[in-house]
Short mmCIF file of C-alpha atoms in Angstrom, two decimals:
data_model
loop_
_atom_site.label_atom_id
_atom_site.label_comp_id
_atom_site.label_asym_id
_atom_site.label_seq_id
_atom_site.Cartn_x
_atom_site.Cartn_y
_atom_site.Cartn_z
CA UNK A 10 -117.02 53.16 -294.24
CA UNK A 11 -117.20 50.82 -297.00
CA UNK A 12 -119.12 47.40 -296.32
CA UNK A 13 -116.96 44.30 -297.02
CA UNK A 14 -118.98 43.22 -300.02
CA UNK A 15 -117.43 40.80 -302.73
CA UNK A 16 -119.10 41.48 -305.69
CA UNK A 17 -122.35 43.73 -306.46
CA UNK A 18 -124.88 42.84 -308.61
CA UNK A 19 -127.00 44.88 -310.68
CA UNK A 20 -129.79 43.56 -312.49
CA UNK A 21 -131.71 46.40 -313.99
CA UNK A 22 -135.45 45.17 -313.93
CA UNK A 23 -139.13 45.85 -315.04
CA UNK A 24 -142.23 43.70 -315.01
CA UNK A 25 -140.23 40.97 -314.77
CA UNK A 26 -142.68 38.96 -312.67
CA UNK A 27 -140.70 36.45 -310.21
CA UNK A 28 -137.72 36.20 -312.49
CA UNK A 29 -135.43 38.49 -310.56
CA UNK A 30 -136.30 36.81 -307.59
CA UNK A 31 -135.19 33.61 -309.49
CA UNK A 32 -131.75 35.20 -310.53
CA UNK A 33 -131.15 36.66 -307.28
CA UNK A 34 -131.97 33.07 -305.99
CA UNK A 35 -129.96 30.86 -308.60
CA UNK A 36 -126.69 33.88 -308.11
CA UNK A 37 -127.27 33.30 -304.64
CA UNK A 38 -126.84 29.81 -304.32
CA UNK A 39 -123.35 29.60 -306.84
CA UNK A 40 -121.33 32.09 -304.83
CA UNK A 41 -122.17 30.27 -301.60
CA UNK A 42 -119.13 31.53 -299.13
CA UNK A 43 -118.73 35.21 -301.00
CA UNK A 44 -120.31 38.31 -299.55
CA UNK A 45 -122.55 39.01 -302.57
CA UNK A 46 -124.49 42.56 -302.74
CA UNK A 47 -127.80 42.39 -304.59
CA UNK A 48 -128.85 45.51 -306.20
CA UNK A 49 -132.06 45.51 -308.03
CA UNK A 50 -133.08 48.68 -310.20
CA UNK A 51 -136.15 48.89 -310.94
CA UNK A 52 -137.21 50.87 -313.75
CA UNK A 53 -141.01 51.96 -313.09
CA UNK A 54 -142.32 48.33 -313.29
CA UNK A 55 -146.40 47.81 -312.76
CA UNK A 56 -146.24 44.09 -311.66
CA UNK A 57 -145.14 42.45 -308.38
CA UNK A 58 -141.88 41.57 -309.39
CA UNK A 59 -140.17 44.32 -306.74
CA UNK A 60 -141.96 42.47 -303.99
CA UNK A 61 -141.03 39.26 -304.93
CA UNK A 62 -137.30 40.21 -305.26
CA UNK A 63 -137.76 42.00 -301.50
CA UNK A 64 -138.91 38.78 -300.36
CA UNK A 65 -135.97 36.62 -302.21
CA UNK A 66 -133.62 38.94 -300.03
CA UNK A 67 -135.11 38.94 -296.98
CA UNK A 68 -135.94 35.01 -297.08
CA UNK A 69 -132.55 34.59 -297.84
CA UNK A 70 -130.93 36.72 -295.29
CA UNK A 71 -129.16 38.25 -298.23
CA UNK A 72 -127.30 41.33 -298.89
CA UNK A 73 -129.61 43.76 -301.09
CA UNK A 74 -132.38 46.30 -301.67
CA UNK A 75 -134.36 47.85 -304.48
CA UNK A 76 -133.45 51.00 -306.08
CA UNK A 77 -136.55 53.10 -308.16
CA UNK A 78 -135.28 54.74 -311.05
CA UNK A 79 -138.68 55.49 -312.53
CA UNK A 80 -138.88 56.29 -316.20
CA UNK A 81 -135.04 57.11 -316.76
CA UNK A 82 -132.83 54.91 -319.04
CA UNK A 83 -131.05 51.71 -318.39
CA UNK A 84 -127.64 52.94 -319.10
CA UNK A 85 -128.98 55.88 -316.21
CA UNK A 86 -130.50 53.28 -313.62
CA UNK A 87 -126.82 50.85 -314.25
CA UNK A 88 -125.01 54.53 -313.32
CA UNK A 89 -127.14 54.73 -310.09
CA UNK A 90 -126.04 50.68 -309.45
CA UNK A 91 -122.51 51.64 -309.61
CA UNK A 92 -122.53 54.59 -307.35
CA UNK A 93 -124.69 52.94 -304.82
CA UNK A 94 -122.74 49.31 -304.91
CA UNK A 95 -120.26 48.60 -302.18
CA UNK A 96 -118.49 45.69 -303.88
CA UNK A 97 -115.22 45.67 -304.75
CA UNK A 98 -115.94 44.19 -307.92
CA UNK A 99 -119.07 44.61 -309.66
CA UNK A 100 -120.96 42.52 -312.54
CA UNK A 101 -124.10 43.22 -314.30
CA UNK A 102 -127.09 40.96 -314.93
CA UNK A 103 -130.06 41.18 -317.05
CA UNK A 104 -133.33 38.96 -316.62
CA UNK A 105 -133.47 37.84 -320.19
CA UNK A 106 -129.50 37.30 -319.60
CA UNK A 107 -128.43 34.88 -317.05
CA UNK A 108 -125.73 33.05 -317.33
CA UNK A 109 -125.37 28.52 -316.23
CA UNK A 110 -123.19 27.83 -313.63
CA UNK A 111 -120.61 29.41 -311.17
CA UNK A 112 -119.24 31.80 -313.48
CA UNK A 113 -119.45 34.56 -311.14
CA UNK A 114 -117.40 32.68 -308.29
CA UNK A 115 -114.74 31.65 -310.97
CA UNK A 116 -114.33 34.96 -312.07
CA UNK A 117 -113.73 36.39 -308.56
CA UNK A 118 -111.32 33.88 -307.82
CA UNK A 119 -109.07 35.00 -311.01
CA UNK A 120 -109.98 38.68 -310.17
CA UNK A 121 -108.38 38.18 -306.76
CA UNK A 122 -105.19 36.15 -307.89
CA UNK A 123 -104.73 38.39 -310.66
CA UNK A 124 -105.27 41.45 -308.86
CA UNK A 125 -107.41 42.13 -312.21
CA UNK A 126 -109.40 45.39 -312.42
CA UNK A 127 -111.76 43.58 -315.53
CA UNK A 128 -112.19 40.05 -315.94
CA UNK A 129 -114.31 37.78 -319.08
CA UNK A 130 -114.49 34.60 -320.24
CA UNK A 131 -111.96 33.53 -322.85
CA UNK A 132 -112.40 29.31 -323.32
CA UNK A 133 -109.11 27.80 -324.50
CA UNK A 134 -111.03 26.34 -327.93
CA UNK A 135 -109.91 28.64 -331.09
CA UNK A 136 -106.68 30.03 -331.85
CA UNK A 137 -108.01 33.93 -332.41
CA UNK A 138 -107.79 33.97 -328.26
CA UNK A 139 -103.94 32.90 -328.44
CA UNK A 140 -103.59 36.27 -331.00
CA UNK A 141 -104.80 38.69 -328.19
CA UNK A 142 -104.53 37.39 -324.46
CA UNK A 143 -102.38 34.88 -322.86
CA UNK A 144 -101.94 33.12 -319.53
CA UNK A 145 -99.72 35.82 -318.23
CA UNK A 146 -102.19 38.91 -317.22
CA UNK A 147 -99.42 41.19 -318.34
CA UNK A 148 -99.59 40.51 -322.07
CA UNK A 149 -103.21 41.17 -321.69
CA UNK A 150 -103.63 44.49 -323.51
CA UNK A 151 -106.87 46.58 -323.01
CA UNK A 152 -106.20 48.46 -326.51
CA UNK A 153 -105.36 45.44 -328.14
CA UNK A 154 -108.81 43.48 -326.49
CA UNK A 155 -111.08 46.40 -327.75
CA UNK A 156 -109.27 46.29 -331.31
CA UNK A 157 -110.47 42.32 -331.25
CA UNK A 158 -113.40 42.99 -330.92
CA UNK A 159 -114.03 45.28 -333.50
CA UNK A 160 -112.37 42.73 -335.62
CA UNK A 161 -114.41 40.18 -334.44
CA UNK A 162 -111.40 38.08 -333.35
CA UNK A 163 -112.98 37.56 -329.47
CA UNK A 164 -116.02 38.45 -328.42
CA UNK A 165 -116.85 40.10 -324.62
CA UNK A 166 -120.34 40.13 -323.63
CA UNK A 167 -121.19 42.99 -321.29
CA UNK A 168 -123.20 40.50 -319.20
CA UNK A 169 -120.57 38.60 -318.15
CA UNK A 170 -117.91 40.74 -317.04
CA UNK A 171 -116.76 41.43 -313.47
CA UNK A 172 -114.86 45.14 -313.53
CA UNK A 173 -113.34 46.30 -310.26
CA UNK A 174 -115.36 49.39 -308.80
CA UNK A 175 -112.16 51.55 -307.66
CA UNK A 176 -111.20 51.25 -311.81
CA UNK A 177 -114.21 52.62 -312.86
CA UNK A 178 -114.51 55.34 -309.92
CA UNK A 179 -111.09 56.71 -310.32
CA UNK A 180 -111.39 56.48 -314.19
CA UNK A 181 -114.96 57.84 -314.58
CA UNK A 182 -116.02 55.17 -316.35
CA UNK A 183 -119.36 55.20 -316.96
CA UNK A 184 -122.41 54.48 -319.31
CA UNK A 185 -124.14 57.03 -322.02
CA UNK A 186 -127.22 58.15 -320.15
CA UNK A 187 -128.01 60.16 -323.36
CA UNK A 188 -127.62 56.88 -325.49
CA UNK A 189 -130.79 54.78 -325.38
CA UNK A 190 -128.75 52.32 -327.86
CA UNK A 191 -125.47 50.74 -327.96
CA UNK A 192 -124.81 52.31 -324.42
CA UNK A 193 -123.80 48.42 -323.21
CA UNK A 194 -120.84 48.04 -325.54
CA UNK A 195 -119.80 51.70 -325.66
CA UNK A 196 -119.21 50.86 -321.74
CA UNK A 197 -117.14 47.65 -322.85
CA UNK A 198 -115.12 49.78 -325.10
CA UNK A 199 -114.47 52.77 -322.60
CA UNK A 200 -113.31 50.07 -319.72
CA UNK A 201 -110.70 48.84 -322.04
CA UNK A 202 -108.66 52.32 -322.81
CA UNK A 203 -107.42 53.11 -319.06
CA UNK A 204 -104.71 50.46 -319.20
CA UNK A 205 -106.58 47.72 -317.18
CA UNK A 206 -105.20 44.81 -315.52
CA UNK A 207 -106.81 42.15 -317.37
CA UNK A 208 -107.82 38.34 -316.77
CA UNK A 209 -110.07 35.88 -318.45
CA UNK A 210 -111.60 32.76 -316.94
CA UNK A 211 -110.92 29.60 -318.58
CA UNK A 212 -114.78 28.69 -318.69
CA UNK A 213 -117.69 28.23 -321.32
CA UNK A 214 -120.49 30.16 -320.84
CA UNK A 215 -123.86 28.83 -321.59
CA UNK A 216 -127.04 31.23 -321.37
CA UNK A 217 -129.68 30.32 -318.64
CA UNK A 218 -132.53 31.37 -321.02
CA UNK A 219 -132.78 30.79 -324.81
CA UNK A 220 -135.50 33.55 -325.64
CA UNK A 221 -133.86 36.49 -327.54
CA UNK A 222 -133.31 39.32 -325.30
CA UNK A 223 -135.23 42.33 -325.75
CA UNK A 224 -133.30 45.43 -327.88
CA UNK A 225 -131.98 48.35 -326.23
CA UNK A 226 -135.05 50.32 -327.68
CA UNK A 227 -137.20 49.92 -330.81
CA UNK A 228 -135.27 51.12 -333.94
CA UNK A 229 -138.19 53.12 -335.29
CA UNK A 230 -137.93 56.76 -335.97
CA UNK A 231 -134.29 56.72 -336.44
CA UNK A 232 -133.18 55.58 -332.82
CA UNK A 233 -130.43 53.39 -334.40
CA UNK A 234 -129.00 56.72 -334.43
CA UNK A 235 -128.15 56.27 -330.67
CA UNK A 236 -125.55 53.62 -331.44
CA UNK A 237 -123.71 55.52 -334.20
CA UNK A 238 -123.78 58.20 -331.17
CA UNK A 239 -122.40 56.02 -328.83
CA UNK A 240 -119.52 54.99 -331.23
CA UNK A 241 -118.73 58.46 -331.99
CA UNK A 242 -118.57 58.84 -328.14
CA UNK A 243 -115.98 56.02 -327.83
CA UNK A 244 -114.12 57.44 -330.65
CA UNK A 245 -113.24 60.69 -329.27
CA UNK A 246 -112.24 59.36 -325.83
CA UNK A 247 -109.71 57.04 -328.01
CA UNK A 248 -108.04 60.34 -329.94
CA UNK A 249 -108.39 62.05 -326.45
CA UNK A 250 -106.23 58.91 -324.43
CA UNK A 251 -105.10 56.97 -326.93
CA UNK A 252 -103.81 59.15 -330.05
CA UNK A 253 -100.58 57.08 -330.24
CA UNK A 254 -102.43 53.83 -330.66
CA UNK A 255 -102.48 53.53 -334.78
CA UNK A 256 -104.31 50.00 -334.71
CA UNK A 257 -106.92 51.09 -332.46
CA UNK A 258 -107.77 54.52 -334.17
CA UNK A 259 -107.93 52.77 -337.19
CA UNK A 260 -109.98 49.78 -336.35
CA UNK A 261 -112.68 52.61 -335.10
CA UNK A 262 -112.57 55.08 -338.01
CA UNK A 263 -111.97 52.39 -341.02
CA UNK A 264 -114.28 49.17 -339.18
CA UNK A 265 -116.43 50.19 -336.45
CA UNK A 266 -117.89 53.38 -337.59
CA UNK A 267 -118.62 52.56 -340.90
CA UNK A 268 -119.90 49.45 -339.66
CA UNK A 269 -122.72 50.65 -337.74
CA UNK A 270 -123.54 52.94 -339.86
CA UNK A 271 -124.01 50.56 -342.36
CA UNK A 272 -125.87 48.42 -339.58
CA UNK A 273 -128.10 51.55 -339.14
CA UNK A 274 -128.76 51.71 -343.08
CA UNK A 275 -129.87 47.91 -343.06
CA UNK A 276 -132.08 48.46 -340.03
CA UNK A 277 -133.51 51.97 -341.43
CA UNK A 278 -134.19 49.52 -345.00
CA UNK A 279 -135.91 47.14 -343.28
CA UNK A 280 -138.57 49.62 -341.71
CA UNK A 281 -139.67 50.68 -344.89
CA UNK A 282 -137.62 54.20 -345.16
CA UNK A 283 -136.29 55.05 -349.05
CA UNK A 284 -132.94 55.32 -349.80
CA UNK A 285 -132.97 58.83 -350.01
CA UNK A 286 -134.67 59.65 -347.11
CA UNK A 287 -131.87 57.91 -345.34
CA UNK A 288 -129.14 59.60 -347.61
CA UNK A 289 -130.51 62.82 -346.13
CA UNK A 290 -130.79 61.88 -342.41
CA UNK A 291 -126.90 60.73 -342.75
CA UNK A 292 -125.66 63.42 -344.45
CA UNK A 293 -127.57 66.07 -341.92
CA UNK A 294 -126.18 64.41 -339.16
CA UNK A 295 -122.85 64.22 -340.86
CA UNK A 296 -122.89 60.63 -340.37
CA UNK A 297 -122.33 60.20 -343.87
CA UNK A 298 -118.73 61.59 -343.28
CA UNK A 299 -118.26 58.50 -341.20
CA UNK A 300 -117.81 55.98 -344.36
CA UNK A 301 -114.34 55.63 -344.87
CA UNK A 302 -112.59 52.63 -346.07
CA UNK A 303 -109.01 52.42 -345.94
CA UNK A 304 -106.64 49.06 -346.23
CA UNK A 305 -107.56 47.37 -343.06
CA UNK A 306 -111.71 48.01 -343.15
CA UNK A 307 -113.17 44.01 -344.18
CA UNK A 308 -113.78 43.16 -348.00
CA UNK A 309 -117.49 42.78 -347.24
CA UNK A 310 -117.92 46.29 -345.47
CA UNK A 311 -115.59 47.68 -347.78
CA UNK A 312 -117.98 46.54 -351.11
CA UNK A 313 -121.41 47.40 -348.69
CA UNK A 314 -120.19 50.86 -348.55
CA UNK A 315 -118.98 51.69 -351.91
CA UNK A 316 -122.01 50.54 -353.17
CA UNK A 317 -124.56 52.82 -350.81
CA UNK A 318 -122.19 55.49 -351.74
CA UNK A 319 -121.92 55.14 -355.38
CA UNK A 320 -124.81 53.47 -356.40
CA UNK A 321 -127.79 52.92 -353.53
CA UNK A 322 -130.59 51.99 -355.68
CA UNK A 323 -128.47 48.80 -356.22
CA UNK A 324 -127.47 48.46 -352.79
CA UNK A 325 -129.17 44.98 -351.00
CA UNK A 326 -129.65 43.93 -347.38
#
């Protein structure tokens, strides 16, 4: 029998030190009077930081444990936090990632009154908001969310989302354990296309850390690849469930795709790799295939990519 847990959270760890602890602690005290379920993944770390989350939980009297994932991905060991959570809702936390505030308590309460399988933060300043979501949770479209982001017209960080777990259970929603990069917003993407019921939270979020979180993995030997992957992945489950949807398909094949493989070209630049070197790699993976540009794809990616494709030795980062 399911455990009457509020919200689980995952927080995918390694060598973090006492930082988890300090999440787990800071989480714990802003959703005072919610049954919160900590779950702690540990990926293989070599410092104490395990023990000192045990010890948060256990000083605490909290709900929680440590799973080991050993040397398998992130998007794997956030897989293994969904399928072992009890929550009905479930949110995701990285060290380097923490949100200020009580974020996680305001978004329950709009989860609940909404009856809202996936819930963000959407502050009333800026008019591109108004374009895509409204006050009524109805008129909250998941196709017409995802296309707003690839427009950049709202922005959803995977770190601050609370998704009911039934959704993603009976939807098989789940992350890329193949992708070592891009798997986060792939996930975004693929939570969007089941016809969710959607709600923001009127709130600001301000990051409890400034550092610059760590990447997904280090872009040498072509692992920007991984995203493009990811993308692709996304792609087909939108011509598989969403074929009708003519704004959607297009903002994918005509903005997104193109764009990171663009994004990939820049990166592959910066490390050093020649332009034809990376004109090969493309067109082997048939990536190149993947630079189309049609009415709707933006004026800058539109010049970026008619440029690599016509004339690369003038192309510029």
């Amino acid at each position: 029998m399911m455990a009457n847990v509020d919200v689980s959270v995952i927080i995918p760890s390694k060598n973090n030190k006492k930082r988890t602890a300090e999440i787990i602690r800071k989480i714990a005290e802003s959703t005072q009077g919610m049954e919160v379920e900590f779950i702690v993944i540990d990926m293989n770390s070599k410092d104490n930081s395990v023990l000192c989350a045990l010890n948060e939980i256990k000083k605490r009297n909290l709900r929680g444990y440590v799973i080991q994932s050993g040397g398998s991905t992130v998007s794997s060991a956030l897989n293994t936090g969904i399928y072992k959570s009890d929550g009905k809702y479930i949110t995701f936390v990285y060290p380097s990632r923490l949100y200020k505030g009580d974020y996680m308590k305001a978004y329950y309460q709009t989860a609940e009154e909404k009856s809202a399988d996936f819930v963000f933060s959407a502050p009333k300043t800026g008019s591109a908001k108004n374009n895509i979501v409204s006050a009524e949770i109805g008129s909250i479209d998941g196709c017409a969310l995802a296309v707003g982001l690839v427009r950049s017209l709202i922005s959803v960080d995977f770190c601050a989302v609370m998704i009911r777990r039934e959704y993603l259970l009976s939807n098989h929603i789940k992350f890329y354990e193949e992708c070592t990069f891009g798997y986060a917003e792939a996930f975004v993407f693929n939570a969007l296309l089941y016809e969710p019921k959607i709600a923001y939270s009127d709130i600001k979020l301000e990051r409890e850390y400034t550092e610059t979180p760590p990447k997904e993995e280090n872009v040498q030997n072509n692992g920007c690849f991984s995203k493009i992957d990811a993308m692709l992945k996304v792609y087909e489950t939108i011509q598989l469930n969403q074929r009708g949807n003519i704004a959607l398909n297009d903002a994918f094949a005509y903005n997104k795709l193109p764009s990171v493989v663009m994004s990939c070209v820049d990166i592959l630049l910066k490390e050093g790799f020649s332009y034809s070197a990376i004109k090969n790699s493309l067109k082997l993976k048939n990536y190149d295939k993947l630079l189309k540009i049609a009415r709707t794809t933006p004026a800058k990616l539109r010049k970026k990519i008619l440029i690599w494709t016509v004339a690369p030795k003038f192309y510029k980062l």
